[in-house]
Coordinates of C-alpha atoms in Angstrom, one line a residue:
Chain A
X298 CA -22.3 -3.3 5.0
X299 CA -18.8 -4.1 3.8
X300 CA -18.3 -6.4 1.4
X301 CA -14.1 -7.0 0.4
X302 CA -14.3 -7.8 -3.6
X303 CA -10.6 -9.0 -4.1
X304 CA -9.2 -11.8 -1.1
X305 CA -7.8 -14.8 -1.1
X306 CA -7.7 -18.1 1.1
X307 CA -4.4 -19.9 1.1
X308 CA -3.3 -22.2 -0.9
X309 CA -3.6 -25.8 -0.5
X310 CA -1.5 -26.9 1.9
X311 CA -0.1 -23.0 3.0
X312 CA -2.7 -21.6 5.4
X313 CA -1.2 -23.6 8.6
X314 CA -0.5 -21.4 11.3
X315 CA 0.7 -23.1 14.8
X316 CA -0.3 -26.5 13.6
X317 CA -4.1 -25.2 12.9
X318 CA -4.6 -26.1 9.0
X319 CA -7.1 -23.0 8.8
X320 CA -4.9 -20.8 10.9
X321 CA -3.7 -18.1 8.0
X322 CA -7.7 -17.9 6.7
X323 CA -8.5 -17.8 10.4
X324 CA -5.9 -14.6 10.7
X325 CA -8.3 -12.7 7.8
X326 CA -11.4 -13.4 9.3
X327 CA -10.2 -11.7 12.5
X328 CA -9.1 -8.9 10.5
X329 CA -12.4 -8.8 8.6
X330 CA -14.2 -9.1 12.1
X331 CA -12.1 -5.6 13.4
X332 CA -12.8 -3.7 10.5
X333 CA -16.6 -4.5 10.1
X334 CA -16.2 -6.2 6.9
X335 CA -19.3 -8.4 6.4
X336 CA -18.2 -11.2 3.4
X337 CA -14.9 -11.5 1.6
X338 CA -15.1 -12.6 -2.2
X339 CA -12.0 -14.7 -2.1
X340 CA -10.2 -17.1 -4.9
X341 CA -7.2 -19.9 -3.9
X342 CA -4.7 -19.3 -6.1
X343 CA -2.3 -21.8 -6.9
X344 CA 0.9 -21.5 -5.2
X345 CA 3.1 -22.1 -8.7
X346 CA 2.0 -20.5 -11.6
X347 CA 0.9 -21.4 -14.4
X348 CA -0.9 -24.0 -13.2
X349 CA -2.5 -27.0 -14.4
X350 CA -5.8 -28.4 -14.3
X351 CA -5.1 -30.9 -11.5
X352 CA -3.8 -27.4 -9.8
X353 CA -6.5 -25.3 -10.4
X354 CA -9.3 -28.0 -9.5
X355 CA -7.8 -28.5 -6.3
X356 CA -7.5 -25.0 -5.5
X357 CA -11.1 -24.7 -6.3
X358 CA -12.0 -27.5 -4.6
X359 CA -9.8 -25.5 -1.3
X360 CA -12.1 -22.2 -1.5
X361 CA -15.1 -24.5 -1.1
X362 CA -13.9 -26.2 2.2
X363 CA -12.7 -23.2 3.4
X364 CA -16.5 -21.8 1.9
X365 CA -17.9 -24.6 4.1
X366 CA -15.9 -23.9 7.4
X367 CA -16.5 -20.4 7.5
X368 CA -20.1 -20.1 6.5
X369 CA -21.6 -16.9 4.8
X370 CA -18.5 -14.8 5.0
X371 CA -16.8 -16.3 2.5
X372 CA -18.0 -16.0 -1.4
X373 CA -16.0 -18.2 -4.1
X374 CA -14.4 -17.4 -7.1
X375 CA -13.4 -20.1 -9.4
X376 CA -9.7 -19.5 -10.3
X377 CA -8.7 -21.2 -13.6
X378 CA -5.9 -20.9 -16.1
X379 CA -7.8 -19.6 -19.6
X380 CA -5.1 -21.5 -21.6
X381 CA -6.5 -24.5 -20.9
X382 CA -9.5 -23.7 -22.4
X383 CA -11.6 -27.1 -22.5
X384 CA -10.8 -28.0 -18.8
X385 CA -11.3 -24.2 -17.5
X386 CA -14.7 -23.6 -19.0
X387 CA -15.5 -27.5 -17.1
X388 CA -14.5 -25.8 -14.2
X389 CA -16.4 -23.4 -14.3
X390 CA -19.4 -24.8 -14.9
X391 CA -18.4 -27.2 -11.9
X392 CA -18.4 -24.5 -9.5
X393 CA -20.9 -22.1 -10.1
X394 CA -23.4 -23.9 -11.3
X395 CA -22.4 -26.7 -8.7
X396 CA -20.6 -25.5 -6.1
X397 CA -21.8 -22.0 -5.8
X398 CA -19.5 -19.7 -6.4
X399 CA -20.0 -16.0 -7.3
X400 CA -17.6 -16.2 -10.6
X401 CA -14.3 -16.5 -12.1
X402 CA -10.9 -14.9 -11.1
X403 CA -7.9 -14.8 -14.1
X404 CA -4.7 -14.4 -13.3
X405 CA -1.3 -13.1 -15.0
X406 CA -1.2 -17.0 -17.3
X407 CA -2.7 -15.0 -20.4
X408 CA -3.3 -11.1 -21.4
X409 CA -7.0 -11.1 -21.4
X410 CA -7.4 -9.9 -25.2
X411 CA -5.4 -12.9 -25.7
X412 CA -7.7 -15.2 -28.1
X413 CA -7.4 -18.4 -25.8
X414 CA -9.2 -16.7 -22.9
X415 CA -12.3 -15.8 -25.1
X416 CA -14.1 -19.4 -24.7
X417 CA -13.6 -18.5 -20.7
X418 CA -15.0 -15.2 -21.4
X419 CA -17.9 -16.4 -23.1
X420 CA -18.5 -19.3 -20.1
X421 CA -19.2 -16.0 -18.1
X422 CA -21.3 -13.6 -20.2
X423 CA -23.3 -17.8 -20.6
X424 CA -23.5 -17.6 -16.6
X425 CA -23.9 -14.2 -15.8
X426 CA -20.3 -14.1 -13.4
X427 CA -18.3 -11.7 -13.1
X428 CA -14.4 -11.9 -14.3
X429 CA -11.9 -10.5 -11.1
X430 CA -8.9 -10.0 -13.5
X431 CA -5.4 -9.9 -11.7
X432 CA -4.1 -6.2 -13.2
X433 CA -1.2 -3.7 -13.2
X434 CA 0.6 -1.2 -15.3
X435 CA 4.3 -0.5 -14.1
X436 CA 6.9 1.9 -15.9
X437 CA 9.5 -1.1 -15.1
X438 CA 9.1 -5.5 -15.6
X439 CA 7.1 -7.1 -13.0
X440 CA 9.5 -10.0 -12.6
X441 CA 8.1 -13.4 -13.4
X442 CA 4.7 -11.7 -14.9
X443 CA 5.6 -11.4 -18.8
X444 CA 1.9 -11.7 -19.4
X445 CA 0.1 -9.6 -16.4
X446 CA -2.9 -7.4 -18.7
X447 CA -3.4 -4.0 -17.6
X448 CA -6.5 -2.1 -17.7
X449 CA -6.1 -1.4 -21.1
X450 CA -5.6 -5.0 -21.8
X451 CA -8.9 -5.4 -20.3
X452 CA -10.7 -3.0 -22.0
X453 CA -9.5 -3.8 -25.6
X454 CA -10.8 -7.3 -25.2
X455 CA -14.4 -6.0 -24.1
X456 CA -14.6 -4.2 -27.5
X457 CA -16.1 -7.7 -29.0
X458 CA -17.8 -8.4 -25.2
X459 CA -20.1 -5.6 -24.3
X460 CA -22.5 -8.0 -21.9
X461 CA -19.1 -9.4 -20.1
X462 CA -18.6 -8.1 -16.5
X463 CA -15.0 -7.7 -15.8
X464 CA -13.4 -6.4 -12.8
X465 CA -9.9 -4.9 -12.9
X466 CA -8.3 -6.0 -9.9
X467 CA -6.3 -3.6 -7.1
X468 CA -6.3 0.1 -8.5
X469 CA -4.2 0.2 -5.1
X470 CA -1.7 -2.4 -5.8
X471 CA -1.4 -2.6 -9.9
X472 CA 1.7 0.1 -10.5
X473 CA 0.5 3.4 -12.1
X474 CA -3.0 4.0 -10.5
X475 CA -3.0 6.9 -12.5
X476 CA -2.5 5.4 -16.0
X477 CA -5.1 3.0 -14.9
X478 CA -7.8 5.5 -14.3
X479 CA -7.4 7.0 -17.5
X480 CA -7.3 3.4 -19.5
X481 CA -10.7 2.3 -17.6
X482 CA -12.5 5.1 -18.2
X483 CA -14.4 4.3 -21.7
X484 CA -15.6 1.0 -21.0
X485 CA -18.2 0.7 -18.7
X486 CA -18.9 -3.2 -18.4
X487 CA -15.1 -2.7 -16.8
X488 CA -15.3 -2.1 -12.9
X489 CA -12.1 -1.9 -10.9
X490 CA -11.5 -2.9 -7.2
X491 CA -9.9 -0.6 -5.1
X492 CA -7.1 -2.9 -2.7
X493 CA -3.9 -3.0 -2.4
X494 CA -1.5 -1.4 -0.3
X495 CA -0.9 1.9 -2.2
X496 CA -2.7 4.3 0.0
X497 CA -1.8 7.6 -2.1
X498 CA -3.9 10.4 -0.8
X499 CA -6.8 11.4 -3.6
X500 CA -6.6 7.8 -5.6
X501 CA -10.4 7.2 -4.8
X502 CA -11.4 10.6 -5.3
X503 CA -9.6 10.8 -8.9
X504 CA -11.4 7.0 -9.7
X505 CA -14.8 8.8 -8.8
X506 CA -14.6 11.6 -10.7
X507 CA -13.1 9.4 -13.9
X508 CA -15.0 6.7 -13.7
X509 CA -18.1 7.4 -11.8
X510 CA -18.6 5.7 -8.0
X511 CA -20.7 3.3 -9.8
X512 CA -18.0 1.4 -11.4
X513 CA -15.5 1.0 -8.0
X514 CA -15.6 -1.6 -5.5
X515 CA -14.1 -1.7 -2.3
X516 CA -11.5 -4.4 -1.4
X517 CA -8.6 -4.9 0.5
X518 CA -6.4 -7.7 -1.3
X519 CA -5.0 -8.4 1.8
X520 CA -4.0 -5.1 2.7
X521 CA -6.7 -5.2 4.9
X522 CA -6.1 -1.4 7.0
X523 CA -5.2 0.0 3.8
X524 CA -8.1 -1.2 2.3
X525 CA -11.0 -0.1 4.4
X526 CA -9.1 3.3 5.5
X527 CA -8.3 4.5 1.9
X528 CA -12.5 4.0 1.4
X529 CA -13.1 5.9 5.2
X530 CA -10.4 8.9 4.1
X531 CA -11.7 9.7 0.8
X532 CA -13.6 13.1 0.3
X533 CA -16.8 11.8 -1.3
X534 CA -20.5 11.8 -0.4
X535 CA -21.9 9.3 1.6
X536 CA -24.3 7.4 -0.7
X537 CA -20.8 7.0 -3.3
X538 CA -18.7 5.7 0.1
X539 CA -21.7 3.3 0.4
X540 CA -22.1 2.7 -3.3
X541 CA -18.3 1.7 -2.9
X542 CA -18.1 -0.2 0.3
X543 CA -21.2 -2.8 -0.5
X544 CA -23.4 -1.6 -3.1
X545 CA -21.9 -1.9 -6.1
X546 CA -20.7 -5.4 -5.0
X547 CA -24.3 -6.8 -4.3
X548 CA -25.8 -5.5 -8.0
X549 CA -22.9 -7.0 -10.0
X550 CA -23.6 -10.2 -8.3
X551 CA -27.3 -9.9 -8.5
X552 CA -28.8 -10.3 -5.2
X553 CA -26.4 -13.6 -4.3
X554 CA -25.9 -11.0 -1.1
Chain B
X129 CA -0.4 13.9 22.4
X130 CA -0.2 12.9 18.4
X131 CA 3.2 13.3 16.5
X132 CA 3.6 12.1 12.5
X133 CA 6.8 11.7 12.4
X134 CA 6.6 11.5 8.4
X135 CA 4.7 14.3 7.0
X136 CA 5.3 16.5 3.8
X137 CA 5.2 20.0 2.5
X138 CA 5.8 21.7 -0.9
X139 CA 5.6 20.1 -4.5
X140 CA 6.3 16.4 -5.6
X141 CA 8.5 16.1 -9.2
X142 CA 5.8 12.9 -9.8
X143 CA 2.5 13.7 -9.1
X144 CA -0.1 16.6 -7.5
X145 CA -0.5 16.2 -4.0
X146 CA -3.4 18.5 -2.2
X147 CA -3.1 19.7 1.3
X148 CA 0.9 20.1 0.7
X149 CA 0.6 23.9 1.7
X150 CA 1.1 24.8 5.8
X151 CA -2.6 25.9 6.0
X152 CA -4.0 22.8 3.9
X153 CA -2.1 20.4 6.3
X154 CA -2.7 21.5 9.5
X155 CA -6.3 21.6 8.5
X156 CA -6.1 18.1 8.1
X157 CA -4.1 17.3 11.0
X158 CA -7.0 19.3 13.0
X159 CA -9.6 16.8 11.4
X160 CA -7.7 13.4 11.8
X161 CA -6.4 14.5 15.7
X162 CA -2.6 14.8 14.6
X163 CA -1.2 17.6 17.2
X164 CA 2.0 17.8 15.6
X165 CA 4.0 16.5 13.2
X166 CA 7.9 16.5 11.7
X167 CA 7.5 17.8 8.2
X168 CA 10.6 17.6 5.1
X169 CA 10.0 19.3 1.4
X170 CA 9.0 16.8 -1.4
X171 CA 10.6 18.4 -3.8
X172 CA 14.2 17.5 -2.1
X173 CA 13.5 14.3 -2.8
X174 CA 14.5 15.2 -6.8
X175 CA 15.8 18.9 -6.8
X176 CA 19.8 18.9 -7.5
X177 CA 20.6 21.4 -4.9
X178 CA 17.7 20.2 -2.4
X179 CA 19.0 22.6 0.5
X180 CA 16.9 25.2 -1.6
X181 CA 14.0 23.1 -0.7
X182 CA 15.2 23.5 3.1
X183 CA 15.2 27.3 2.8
X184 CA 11.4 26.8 1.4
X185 CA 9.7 25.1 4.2
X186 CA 12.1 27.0 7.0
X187 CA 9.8 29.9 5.7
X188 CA 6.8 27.9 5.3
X189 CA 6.9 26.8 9.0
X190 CA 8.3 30.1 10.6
X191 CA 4.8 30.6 12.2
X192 CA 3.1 26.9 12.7
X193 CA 4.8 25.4 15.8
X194 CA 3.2 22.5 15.2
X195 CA 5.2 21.8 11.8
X196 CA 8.6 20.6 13.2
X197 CA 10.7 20.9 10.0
X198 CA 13.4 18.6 9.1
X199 CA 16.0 18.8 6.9
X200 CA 16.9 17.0 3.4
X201 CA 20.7 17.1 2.4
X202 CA 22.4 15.0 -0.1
X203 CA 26.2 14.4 1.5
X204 CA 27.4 13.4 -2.5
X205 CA 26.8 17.2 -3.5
X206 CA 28.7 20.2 -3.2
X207 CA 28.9 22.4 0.3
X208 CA 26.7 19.8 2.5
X209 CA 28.5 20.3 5.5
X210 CA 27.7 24.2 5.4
X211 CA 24.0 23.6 4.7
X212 CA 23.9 21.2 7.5
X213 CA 25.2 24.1 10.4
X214 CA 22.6 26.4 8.5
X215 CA 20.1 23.7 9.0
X216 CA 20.5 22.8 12.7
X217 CA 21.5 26.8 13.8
X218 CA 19.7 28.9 11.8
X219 CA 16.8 26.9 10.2
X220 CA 15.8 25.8 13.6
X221 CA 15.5 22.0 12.0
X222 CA 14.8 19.2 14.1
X223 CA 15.9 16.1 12.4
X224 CA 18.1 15.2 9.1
X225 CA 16.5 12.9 6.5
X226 CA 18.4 11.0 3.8
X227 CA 17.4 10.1 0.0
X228 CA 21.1 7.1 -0.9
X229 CA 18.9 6.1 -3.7
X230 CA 17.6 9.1 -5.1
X231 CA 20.7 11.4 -4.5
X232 CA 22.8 9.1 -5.9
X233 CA 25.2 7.5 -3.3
X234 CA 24.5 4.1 -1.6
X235 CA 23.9 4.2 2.7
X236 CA 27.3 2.4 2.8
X237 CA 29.7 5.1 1.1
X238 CA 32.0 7.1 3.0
X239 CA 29.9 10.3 2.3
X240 CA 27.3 9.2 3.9
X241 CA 29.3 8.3 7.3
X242 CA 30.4 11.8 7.2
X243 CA 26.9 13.3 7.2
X244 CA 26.4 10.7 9.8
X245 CA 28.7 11.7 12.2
X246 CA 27.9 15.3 11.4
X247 CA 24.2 14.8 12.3
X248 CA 25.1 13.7 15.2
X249 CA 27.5 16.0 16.6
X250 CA 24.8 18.1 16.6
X251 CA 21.9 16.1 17.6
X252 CA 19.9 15.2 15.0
X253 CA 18.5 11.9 14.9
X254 CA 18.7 10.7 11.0
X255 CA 15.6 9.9 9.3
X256 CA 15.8 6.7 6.4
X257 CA 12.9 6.7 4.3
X258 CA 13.0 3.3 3.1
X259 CA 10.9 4.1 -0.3
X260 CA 9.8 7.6 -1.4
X261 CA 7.4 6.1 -3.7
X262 CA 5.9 2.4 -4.6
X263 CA 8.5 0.9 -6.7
X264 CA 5.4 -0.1 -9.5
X265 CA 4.3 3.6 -9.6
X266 CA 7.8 5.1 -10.7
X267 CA 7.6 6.6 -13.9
X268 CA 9.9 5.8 -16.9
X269 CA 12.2 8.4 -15.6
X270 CA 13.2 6.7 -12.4
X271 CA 13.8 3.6 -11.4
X272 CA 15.0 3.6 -7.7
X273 CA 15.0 0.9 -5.3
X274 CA 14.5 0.5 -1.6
X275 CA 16.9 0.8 1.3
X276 CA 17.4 -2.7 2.5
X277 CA 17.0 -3.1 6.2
X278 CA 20.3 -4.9 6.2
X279 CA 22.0 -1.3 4.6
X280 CA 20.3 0.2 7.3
X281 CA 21.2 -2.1 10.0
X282 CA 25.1 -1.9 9.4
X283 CA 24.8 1.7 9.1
X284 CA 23.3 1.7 12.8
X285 CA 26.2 -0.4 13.7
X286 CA 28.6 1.7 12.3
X287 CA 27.6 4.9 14.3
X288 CA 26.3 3.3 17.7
X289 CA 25.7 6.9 18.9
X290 CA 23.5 8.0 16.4
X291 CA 20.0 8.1 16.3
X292 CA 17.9 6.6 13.1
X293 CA 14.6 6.3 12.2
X294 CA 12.9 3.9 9.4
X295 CA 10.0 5.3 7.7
X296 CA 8.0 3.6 5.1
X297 CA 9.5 0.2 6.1
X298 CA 7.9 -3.0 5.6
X299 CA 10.0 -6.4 6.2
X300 CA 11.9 -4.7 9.3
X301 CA 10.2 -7.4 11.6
X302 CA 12.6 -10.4 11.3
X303 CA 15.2 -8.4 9.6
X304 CA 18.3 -7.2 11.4
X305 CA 16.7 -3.9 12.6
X306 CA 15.1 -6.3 14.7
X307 CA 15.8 -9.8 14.4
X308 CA 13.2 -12.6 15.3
X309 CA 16.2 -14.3 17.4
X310 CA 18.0 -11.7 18.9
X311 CA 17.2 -8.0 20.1
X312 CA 16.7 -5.0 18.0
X313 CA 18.6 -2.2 17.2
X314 CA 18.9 -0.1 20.4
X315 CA 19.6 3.0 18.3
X316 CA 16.4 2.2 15.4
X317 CA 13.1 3.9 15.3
X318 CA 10.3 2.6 13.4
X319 CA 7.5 4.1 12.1
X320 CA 4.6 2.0 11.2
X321 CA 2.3 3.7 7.7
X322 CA 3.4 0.6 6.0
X323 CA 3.2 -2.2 8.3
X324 CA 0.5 -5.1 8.5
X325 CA -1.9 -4.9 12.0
X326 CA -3.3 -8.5 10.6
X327 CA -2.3 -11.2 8.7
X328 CA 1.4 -10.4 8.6
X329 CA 1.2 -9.2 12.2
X330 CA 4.1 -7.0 11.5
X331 CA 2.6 -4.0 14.4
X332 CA 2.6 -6.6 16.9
X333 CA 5.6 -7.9 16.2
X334 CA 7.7 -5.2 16.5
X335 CA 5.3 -4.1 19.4
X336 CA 7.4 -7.4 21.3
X337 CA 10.6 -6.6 20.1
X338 CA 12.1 -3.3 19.8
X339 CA 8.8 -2.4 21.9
X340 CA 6.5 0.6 21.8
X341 CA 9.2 3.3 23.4
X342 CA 11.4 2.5 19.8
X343 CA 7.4 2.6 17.3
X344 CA 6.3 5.9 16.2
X345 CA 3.3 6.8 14.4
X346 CA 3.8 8.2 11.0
X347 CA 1.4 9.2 7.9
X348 CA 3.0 10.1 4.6
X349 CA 0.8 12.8 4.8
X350 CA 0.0 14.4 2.6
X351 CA 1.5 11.6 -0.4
X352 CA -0.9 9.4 1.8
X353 CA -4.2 9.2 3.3
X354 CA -4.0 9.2 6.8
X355 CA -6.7 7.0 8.1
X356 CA -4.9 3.5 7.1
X357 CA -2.6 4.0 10.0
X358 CA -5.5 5.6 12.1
X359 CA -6.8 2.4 11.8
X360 CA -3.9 0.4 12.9
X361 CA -3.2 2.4 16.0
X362 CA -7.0 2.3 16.9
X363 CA -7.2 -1.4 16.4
X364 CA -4.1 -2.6 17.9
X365 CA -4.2 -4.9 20.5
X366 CA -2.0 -3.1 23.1
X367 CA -2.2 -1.5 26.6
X368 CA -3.3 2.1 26.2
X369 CA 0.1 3.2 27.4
X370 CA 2.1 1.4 24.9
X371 CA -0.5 3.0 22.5
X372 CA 0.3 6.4 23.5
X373 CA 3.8 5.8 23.4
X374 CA 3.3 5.3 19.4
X375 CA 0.9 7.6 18.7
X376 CA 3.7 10.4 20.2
X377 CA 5.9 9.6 23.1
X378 CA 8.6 8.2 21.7
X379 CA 8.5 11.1 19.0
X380 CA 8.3 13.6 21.9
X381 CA 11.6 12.3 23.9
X382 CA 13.2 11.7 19.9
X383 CA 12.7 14.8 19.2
X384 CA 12.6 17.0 22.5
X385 CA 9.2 18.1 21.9
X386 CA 7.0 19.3 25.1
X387 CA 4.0 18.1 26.0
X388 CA 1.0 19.9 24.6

């Protein structure tokens, strides 16, 4: 079983493709279909950022339709901005305990040590969800992300949330995958998904032997080739490629696959 | 008949790389299926003087005819000229690949013309990495930014009877290597690592327009895992022909390489 840990459905009003409304989503599903990739764990992401309640509702209100037309192979996250901290943790508790999603996914609107994020935080741990944390450490400015947390980021807000379950998001697509690897490796409630479209040869190996297999989970972020063939290439046992490809995916979600 | 058309030997200035030794790579050219492949130094891609790097692998590949080496010159630095006629005479190289960004001179000076037209005149197509490296990985030492496809294009159009090649592109779809409106580049190769099979469709639309005679397959190897493109040639959506011209007939007549 493969089960893609970091996707997204388009934003309202940006998934038409030759006048079918569904037609980008319809585009992943095909390439989930080809590369034997049972469910996709997807958020909508707002297409201006930071976004505002009204924005983020709607967006969460997208992932369900598109949760609806596409049955069992897509699983929601509920994508809110932390900052507003009353309205996010409502939305929250809309969807998961409502509308079924599978937990929250941050973006770059607040480093996640930040102290507005922590009531958002604590909505999870309450919940039992799992945070997918947009993440990336670059030797350069990410232009327009003044605020994007890296993995250290991540892990220094954990100090005070040992029960949270955060994951950090595309060790493939975040900037210095080896500064990453290093940053992660002392926290263990901190898992980190393994998209993007960095496919540099012995990335998953050095994540396994830092880290443990235990704390990786496949995902494709889009990337989808690059995503399943970095998993297929790497030199690791069998049971870890499995571990990585579903099985670490299905226990931090407890048994919602 | 498989060719990677972007393969490595030797050290990198950034990072380890395993299987960067002749043995170590064709062993794993033997377990992905590769039958061949056109292999530069990594370490030209920072050394100064990077016809050293040349001399390197012209030893390294003295007795593996299935490492077709190519050379690295940098026409901003001293004696490049020479180094090329020792390249294409005595080094037995097969193809000339250019670092603007890296070796300091932008694809539009008159330096890089020169080398151009010198490649040329002896008939070696020019290989344009777009990136060495992911922008987001460079360390604080570099900070180097991609060939645009538009650089590229003029460059093409400047020298109609050269011969490039685009590896590590992304974006060339739609841009003027090969324009959504218009036809492509008749003198552009393009090799695919970095391209989208779904979503962006990038494969399939270059697969319309240059076509699979002007698509080769290429790797990385070994900066890269190989299997991501393994994936993208096995899954494309193309006559089997069209297939095998990617996977290594258009490197073959490119680079005058017999069958088997």
């Amino acid at each position: 079983m493969r089960i893609d840990a970091h996707a997204h459905v388009a934003a309202p009003g940006h998934g038409e493709v030759e006048g079918d409304p569904w037609g980008r989503d319809k585009l992943m599903i095909q390439a989930a279909d080809a590369l034997e990739i049972d469910h996709l764990c997807c958020s909508c992401l707002a297409a201006s950022r930071p976004s505002r309640p009204e924005q983020f509702i709607a967006c969460n209100d997208q992932m369900r339709a598109a949760m609806d037309e596409f049955g069992n192979r897509l699983l929601g996250y509920c994508y809110v901005n932390p900052g507003y901290q009353k309205e996010a943790v409502a939305e929250i508790e809309r969807c998961v305990t409502g509308m079924d999603f599978i937990g929250v996914k941050l973006y770059n609107e607040y480093k996640f040590y930040d102290p507005a994020v922590r009531p958002v935080i604590e909505k999870c741990i309450e919940l039992d969800v799992p945070i997918l944390h947009h993440a990336g450490h670059t030797w350069h400015p990410l232009p327009g992300q003044p605020f994007i947390s890296d993995a250290a980021d991540l892990a220094r807000a954990l100090v005070d949330y040992p029960e949270a379950k955060v994951i950090c998001g595309h060790l493939g697509g975040g900037g210095d995958w080896e500064w990453t690897i290093k940053a992660l490796r002392d926290s263990e409630n901190l898992f980190v998904d393994t998209s993007g479209s960095v496919v540099d040869d012995g990335m998953i190996e050095r994540a396994v032997d830092a880290l443990g297999a235990h704390r990786m989970l496949f995902a494709c972020d889009m990337s989808m080739c690059a995503g399943v063939g970095k998993i297929l290439a790497a030199d690791i046992s069998q049971q870890e490629r499995e571990m990585i490809f579903s099985g670490n995916t299905r226990k931090l979600l407890g048994g919602r696959i | 008949m498989t060719i990677d058309i972007n393969a490595y030997l030797g050290a990198f200035a950034l990072r380890d790389l395993r299987c960067n030794t002749p043995e170590a790579l064709i062993a794993l050219m033997d377990r992905k299926g590769i039958d061949a492949a056109l292999v530069s130094h990594a370490s030209a891609i920072t050394w100064k003087d990077c016809h050293r790097a040349n001399e390197l692998l012209a030893d390294e590949v003295t007795n593996e005819s299935r490492l077709i080496p190519c050379a690295v010159l940098n026409p901003a630095y001293a004696g490049w000229e020479r180094d090329l006629n020792t390249c294409a005479h005595d080094l037995g190289m097969k193809a000339l690949k250019l670092y603007p960004h890296w070796h300091g001179y932008a694809l539009g000076d008159p330096c890089c013309d020169a080398i151009v037209r010198a490649a040329t005149d002896r008939g070696l197509p020019v290989v344009l990495p777009m990136r060495a490296v992911d922008s987001r990985q460079l360390g604080w030492l570099f900070d180097v930014p991609d060939l645009p496809a538009a650089d590229i294009a003029a460059l093409a159009r400047r020298h109609p009877t050269a011969r490039f090649v685009v590896v590590n592109g992304i974006g060339v779809a739609g841009s003027a290597l090969a324009p959504s409106d218009g036809e492509a580049l008749g003198n552009c190769w393009i090799e695919i690592s970095r391209m989208s099979l779904f979503i962006g469709c990038e494969i399939p639309r270059l697969l319309d327009n240059p076509g699979p005679e002007r698509l080769l397959f290429g790797t990385g190897m070994p900066f890269k895992y190989v299997d991501p493109v393994l994936l993208k040639l096995e899954k494309l959506c193309a006559p089997e022909e069209a297939k095998r011209m990617i996977a290594g007939g258009s490197a073959r007549s490119l680079l005058g390489v017999a069958e088997g």
